[in-house]
Coordinates of C-alpha atoms and ligand atoms in Angstrom, one line a residue:
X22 CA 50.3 -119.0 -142.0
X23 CA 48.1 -121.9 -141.7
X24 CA 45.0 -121.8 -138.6
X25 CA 43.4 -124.7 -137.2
X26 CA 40.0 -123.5 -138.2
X27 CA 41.6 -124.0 -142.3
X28 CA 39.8 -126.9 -144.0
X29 CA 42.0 -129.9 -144.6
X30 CA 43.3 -129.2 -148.1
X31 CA 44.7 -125.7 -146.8
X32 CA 46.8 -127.5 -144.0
X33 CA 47.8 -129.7 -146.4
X34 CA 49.7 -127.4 -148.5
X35 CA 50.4 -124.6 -145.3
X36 CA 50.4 -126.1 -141.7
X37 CA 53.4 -126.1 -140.0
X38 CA 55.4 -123.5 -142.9
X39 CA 55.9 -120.0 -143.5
X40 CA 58.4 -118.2 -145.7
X41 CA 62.3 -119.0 -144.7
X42 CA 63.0 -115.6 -142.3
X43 CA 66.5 -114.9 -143.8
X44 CA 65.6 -115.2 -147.3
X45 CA 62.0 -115.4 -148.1
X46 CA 62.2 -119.0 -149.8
X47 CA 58.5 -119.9 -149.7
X48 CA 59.2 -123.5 -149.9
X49 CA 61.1 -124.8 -146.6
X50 CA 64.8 -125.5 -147.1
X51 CA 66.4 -128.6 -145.8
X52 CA 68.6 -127.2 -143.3
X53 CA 71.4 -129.5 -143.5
X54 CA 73.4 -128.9 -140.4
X55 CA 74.3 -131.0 -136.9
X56 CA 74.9 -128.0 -135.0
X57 CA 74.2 -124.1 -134.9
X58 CA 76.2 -120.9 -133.9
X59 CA 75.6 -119.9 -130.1
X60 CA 75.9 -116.4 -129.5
X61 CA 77.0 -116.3 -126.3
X62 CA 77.3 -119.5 -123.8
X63 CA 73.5 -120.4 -123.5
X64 CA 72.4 -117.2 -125.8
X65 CA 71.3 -119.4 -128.8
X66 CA 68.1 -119.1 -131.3
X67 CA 66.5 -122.4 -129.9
X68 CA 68.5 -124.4 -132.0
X69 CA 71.7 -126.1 -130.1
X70 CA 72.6 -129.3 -132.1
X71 CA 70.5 -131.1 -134.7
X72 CA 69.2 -134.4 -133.2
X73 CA 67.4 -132.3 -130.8
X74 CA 65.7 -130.0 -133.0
X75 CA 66.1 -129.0 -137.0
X76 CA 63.9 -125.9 -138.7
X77 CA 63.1 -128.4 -141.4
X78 CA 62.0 -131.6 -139.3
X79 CA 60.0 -128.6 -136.9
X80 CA 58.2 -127.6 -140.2
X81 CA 56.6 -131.2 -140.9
X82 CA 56.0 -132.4 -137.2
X83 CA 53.7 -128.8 -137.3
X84 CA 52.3 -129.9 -140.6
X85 CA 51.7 -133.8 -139.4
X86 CA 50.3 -132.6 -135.7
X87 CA 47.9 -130.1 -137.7
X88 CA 46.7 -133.0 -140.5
X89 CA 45.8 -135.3 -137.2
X90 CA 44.1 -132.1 -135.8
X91 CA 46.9 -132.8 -133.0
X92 CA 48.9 -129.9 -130.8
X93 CA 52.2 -131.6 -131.4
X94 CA 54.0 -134.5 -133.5
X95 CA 57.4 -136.4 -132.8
X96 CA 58.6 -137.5 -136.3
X97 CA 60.9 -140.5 -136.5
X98 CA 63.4 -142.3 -138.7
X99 CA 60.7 -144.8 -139.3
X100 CA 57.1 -145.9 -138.8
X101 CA 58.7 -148.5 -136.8
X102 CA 61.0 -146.0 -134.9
X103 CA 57.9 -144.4 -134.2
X104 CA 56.3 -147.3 -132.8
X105 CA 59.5 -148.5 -131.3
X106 CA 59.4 -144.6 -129.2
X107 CA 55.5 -145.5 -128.0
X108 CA 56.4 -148.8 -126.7
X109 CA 59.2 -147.1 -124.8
X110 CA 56.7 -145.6 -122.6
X111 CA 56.4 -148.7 -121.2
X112 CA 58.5 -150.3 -118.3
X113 CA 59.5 -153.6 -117.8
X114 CA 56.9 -155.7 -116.2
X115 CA 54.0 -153.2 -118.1
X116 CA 51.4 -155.0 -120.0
X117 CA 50.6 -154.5 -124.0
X118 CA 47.5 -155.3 -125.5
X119 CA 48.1 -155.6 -129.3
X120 CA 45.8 -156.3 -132.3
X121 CA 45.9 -159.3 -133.9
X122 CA 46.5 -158.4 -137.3
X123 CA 48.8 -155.5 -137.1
X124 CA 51.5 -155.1 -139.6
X125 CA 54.4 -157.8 -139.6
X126 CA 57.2 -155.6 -138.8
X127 CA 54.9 -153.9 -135.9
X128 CA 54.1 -157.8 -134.2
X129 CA 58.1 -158.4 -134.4
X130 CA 59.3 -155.2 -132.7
X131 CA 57.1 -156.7 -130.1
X132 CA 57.7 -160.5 -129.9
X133 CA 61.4 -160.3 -130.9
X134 CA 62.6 -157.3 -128.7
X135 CA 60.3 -155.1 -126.2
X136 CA 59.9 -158.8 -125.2
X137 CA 63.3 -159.3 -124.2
X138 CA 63.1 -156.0 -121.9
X139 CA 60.2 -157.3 -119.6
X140 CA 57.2 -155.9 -121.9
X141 CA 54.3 -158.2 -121.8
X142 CA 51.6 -158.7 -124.1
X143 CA 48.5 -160.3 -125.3
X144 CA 47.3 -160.2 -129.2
X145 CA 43.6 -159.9 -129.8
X146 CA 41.3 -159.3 -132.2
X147 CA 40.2 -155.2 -131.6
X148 CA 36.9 -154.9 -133.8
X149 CA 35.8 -157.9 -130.6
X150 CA 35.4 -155.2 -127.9
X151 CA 34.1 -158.4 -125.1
X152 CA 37.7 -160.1 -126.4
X153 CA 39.8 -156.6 -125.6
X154 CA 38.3 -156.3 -122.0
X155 CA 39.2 -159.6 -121.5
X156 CA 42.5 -159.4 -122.9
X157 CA 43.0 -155.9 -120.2
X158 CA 44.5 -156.6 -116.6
X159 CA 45.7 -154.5 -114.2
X160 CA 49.1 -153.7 -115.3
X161 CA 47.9 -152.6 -119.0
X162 CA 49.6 -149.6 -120.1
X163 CA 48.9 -149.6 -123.6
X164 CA 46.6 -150.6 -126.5
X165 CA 48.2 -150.9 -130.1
X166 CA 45.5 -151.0 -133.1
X167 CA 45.6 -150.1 -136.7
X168 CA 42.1 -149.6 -138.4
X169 CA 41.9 -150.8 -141.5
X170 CA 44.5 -153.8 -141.1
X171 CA 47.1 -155.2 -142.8
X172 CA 46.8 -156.6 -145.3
X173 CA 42.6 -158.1 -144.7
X174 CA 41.5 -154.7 -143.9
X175 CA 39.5 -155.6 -141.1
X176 CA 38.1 -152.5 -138.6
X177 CA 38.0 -151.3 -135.0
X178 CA 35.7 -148.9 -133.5
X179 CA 38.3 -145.9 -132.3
X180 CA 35.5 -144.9 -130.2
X181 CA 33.8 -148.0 -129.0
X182 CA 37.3 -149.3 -127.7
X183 CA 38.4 -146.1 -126.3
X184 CA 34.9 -146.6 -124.0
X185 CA 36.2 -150.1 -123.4
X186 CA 39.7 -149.4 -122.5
X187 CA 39.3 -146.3 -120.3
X188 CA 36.5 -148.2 -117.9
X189 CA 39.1 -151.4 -117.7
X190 CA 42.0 -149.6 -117.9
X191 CA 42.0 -145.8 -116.7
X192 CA 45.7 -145.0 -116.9
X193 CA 46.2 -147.1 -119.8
X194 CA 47.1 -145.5 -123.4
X195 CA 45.4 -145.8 -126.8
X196 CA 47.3 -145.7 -130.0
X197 CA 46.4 -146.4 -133.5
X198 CA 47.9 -146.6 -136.2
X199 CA 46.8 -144.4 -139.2
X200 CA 48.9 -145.4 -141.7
X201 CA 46.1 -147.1 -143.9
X202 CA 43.5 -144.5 -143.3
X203 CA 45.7 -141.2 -143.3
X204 CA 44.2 -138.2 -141.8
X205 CA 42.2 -137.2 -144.9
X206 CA 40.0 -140.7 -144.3
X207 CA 40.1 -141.1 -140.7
X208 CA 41.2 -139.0 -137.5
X209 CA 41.5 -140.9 -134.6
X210 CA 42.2 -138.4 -131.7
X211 CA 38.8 -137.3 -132.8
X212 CA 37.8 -140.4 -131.6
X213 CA 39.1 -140.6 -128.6
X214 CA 42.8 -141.7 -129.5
X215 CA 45.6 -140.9 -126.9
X216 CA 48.0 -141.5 -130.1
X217 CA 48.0 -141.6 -133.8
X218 CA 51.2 -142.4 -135.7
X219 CA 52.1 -143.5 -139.0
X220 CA 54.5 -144.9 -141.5
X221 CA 55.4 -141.9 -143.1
X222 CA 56.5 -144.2 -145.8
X223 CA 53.2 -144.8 -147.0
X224 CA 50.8 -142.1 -148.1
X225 CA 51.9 -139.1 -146.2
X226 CA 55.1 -139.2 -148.2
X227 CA 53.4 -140.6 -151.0
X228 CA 55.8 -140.9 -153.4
X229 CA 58.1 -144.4 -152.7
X230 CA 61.2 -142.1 -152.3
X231 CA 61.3 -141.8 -148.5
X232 CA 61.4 -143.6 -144.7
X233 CA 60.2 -141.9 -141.8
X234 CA 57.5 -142.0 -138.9
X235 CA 55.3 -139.9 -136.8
X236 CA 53.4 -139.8 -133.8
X237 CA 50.7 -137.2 -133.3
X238 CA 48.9 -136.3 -129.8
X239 CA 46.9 -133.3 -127.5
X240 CA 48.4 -134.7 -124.9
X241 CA 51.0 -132.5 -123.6
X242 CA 52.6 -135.0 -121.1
X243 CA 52.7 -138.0 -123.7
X244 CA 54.3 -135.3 -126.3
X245 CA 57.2 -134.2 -123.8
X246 CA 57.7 -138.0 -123.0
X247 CA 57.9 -138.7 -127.0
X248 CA 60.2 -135.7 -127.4
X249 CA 62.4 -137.3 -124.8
X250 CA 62.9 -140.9 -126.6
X251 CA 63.3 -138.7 -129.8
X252 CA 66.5 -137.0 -128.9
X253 CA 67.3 -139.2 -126.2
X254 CA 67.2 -142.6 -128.0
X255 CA 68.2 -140.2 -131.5
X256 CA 66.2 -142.3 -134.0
X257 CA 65.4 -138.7 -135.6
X258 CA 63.7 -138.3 -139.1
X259 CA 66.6 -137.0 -141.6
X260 CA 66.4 -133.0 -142.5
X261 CA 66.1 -134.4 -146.1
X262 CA 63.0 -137.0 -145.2
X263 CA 61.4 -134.0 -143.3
X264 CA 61.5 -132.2 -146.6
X265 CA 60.2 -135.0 -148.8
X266 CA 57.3 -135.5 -146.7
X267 CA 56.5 -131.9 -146.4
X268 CA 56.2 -131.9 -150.5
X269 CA 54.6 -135.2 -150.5
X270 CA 51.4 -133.9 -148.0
X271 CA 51.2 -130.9 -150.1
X272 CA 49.0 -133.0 -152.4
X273 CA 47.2 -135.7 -149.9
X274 CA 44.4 -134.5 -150.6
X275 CA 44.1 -134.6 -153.9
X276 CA 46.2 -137.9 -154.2
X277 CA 43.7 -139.7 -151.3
X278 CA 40.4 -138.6 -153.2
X279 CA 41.7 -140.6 -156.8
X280 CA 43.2 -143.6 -154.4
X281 CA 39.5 -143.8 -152.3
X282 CA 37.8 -143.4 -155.6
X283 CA 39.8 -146.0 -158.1
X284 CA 40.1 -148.5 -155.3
X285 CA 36.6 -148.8 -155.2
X286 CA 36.7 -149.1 -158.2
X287 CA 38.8 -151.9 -158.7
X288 CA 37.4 -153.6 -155.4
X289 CA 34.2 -153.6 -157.2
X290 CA 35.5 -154.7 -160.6
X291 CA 37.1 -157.9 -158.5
X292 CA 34.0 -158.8 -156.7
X293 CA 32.1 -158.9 -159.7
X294 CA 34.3 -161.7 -161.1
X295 CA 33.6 -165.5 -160.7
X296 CA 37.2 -166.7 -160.2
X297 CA 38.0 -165.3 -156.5
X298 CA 37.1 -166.8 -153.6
X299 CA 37.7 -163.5 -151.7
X300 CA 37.5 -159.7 -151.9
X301 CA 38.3 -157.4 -149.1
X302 CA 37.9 -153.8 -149.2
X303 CA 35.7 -151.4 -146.2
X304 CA 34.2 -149.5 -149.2
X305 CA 32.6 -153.0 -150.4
X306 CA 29.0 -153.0 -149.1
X307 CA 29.6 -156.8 -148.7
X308 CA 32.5 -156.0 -146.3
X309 CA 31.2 -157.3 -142.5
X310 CA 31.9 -153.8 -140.9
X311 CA 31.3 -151.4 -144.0
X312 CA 28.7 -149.5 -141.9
X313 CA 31.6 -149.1 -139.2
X314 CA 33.8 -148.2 -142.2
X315 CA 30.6 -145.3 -143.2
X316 CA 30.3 -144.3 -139.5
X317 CA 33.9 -144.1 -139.0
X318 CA 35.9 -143.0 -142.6
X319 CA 35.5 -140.7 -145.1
X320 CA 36.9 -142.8 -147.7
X321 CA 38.1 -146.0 -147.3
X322 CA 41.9 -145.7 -148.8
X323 CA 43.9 -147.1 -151.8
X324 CA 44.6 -151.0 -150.5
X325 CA 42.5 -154.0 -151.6
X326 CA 43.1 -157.4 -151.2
X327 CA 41.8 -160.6 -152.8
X328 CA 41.9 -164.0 -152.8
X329 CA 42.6 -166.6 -156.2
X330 CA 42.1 -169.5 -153.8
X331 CA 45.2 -171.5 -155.4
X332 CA 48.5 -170.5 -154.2
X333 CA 50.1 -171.6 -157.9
X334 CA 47.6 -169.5 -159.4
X335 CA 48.7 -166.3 -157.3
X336 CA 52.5 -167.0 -158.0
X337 CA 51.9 -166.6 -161.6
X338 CA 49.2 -164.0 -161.2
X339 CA 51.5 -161.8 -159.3
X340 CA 54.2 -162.3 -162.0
X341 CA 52.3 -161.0 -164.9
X342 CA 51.3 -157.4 -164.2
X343 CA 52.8 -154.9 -166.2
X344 CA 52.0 -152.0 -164.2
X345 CA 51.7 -153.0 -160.6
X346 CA 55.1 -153.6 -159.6
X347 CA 55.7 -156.4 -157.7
X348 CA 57.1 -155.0 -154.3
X349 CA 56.9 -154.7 -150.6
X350 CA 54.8 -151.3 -149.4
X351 CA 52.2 -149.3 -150.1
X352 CA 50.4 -145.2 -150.8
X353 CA 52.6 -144.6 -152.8
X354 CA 51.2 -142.6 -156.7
X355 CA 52.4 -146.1 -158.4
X356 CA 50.2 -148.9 -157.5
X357 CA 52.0 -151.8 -156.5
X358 CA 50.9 -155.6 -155.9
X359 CA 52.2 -157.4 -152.6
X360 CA 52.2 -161.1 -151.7
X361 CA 51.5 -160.5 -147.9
X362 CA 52.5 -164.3 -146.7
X363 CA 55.7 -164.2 -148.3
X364 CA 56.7 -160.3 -148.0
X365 CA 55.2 -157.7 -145.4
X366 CA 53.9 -160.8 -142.8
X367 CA 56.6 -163.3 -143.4
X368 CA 57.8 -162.7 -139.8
X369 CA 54.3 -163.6 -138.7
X370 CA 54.1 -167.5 -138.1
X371 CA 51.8 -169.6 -140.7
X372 CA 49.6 -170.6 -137.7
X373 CA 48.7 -167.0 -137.0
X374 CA 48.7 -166.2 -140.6
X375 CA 46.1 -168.7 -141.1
X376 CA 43.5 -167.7 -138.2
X377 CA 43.2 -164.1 -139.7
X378 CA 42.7 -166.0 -143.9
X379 CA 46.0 -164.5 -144.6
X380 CA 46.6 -167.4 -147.2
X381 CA 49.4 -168.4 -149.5
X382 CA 47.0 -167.2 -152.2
X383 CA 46.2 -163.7 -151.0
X384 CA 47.7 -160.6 -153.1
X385 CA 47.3 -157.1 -152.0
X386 CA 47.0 -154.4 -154.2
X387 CA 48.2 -150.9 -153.2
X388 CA 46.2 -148.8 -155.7
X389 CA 48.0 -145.8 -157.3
X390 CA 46.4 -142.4 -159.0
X391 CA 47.1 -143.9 -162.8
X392 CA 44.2 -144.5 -165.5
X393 CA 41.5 -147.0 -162.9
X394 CA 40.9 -147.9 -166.7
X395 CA 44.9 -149.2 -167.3
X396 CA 44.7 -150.6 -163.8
X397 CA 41.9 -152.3 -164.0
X398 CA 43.0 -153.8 -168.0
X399 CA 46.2 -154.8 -166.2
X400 CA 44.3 -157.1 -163.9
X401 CA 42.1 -158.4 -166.3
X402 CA 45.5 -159.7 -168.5
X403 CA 47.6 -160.6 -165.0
X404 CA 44.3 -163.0 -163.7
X405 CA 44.3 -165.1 -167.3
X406 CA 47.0 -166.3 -165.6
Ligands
PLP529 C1 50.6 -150.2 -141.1 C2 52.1 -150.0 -141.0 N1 52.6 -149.5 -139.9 C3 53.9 -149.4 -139.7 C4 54.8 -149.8 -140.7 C5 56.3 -149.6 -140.5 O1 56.8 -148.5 -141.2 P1 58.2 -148.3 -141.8 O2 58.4 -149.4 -142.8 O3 58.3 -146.9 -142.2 O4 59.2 -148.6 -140.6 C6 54.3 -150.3 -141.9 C7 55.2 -150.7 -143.0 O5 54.9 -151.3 -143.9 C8 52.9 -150.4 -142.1 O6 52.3 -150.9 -143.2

């Protein structure tokens, strides 16, 4: 059994598991069933029907919560579901403070329909702490982040804006989204977070084979509220996604130590070339908040992003790699290449897109734990472009 005094890479592999009680399987089954065997009318093991609780989804929400250094996680259909379950903490009427460059799909739940049922909210720029207290009125009941960004990997200060938000804003909720960082880079309820949660897509899972959320807290009120929307709304992470993530964060430690260390890599290796006009990456000492990025992560994650400055350039750029597949997401042990305007942010409007320099010409990379040698060779042919 794992302990919350185990280093990371213990948890990793143990939090949240033991040995299957009826037949000693040491890796957790997926316990495909809607509904279990009451003994008695209410004489049951805990388990009534499966939307409420599963042995196999409890096993990964005890392994997430223990990776954030949280007391409990809620785990979700979807890093969206997951964000869709914090916004409904909200009533109609409450007031939302969002960041400004939060992922596309994140800024549409929003606009397109927590609008519609009264929520309220202002986009800002969270790494401007005199811009979020300006941005908080009375009826704020929540502050959305992620830290690094999608996809220009800009920072907040957890901390600093925890300071801000809880003299403007007392009552009002912090949550930010991890999905960049993962726990093995950055822990924001260390930091002061109310909420962490994540695309379990992404690096928790690890492997491009799954779709599911989380959201981790220590706040026991927040959790039974969370717990609530989970069965009550039912968008419930699958016994079989609860599985694949358990075997996926098995090896995030090992997988986040090659993707901090061949990213930099790489970001250095782009920087150092003449025919870019940009580069962004935290781990860059050229990056305007790498000391933040020092203070605040361990490593600074697998995503890079950079700029050809000519959009017909990009197009054909993007088209050329021969191991970077051309697709939508990321953390994943393949690297991938994304073009942000047209794929992940194409719901955000070309006005916004443009006041955060997410151009036409802007790639992403989403680097994976191959040879940083045959990554790096397969930039080097895609950019003769
Ligand atoms: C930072 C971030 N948060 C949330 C999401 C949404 O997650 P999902 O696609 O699992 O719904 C994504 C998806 O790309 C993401 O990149």
């Amino acid at each position: 059994m794992a302990s919350a005094s185990q280093h990371f890479d213990t948890l990793c592999i143990h939090a949240g598991q033991q040995p299957d009680p009826l037949s000693g399987a040491v890796m957790t089954p997926v316990y495909f069933t809607s509904t279990y065997l009451q003994e008695g009318l209410g004489k049951h093991k805990g388990f009534e029907y499966a939307r409420t609780r599963n042995p196999t989804r409890d096993a990964v929400q005890g392994n997430l919560a223990a990776l954030e250094g949280g007391k409990q996680a809620i785990a979700f259909a979807s890093g969206l579901a997951a964000t869709q379950a914090i916004l409904e903490l909200l009533d109609g009427g409450d007031h939302l403070v969002l960041g400004n460059n939060v992922y596309g799909g994140t800024f549409r739940l929003v606009d397109k329909i927590m609008a519609r049922f009264g929520i309220v909210y202002t986009q800002v720029d969270t790494s401007d702490l005199a811009a979020l207290k300006a941005a908080i009125t009375p009826k704020t009941k929540l502050v959305m982040l992620e830290t690094p960004t999608n996809p220009m990997l800009g920072l907040s200060d957890i901390a600093a804006v925890r300071t801000v938000v809880k003299e403007a804003a007392p009552n009002a909720i912090l949550a930010v989204d991890n999905t960049f960082a993962t726990p093995f880079n950055q822990q924001p309820l260390s930091l002061g977070a109310d909420l962490v949660f994540h695309s379990t897509t992404k690096y928790l899972n690890g492997h491009s084979d799954s779709i599911g959320g989380v959201v981790v807290t220590n706040n026991d009120d927040l959790a039974a509220k969370l717990a609530f929307i989970q069965n009550a709304a039912g968008a419930i992470l699958s016994p079989m996604e609860s599985f694949l993530i358990l075997r996926g964060t098995k090896t995030l430690h090992l997988r986040m130590a090659r993707h901090n260390e061949s990213a930099l890599k790489i970001a250095r290796w782009l920087e150092a070339r003449t025919d870019l006009t940009a580069v962004y990456y935290p781990g860059l000492e050229s990056h305007p908040q790498h000391e933040l990025a020092n203070r605040q992560m361990k490593g600074f994650s697998g995503i890079v992003s950079f700029d050809t400055g000519d959009t017909e350039k990009t197009r054909r750029v993007a088209e050329r790699f021969k191991i970077f597949a051309l697709a939508e997401s990321l953390g994943g042990v393949e690297s991938l290449v994304c073009h942000p305007a047209s794929m992940t942010h194409g719901s955000v409007p070309a006005a916004d897109r443009a006041k955060l320099g997410l151009t036409d010409s802007l790639l992403r990379l989403s680097v994976g734990v191959e040879a940083a040698e045959d990554l790096i060779a397969d930039l080097e042919h895609a950019l003769k472009a």
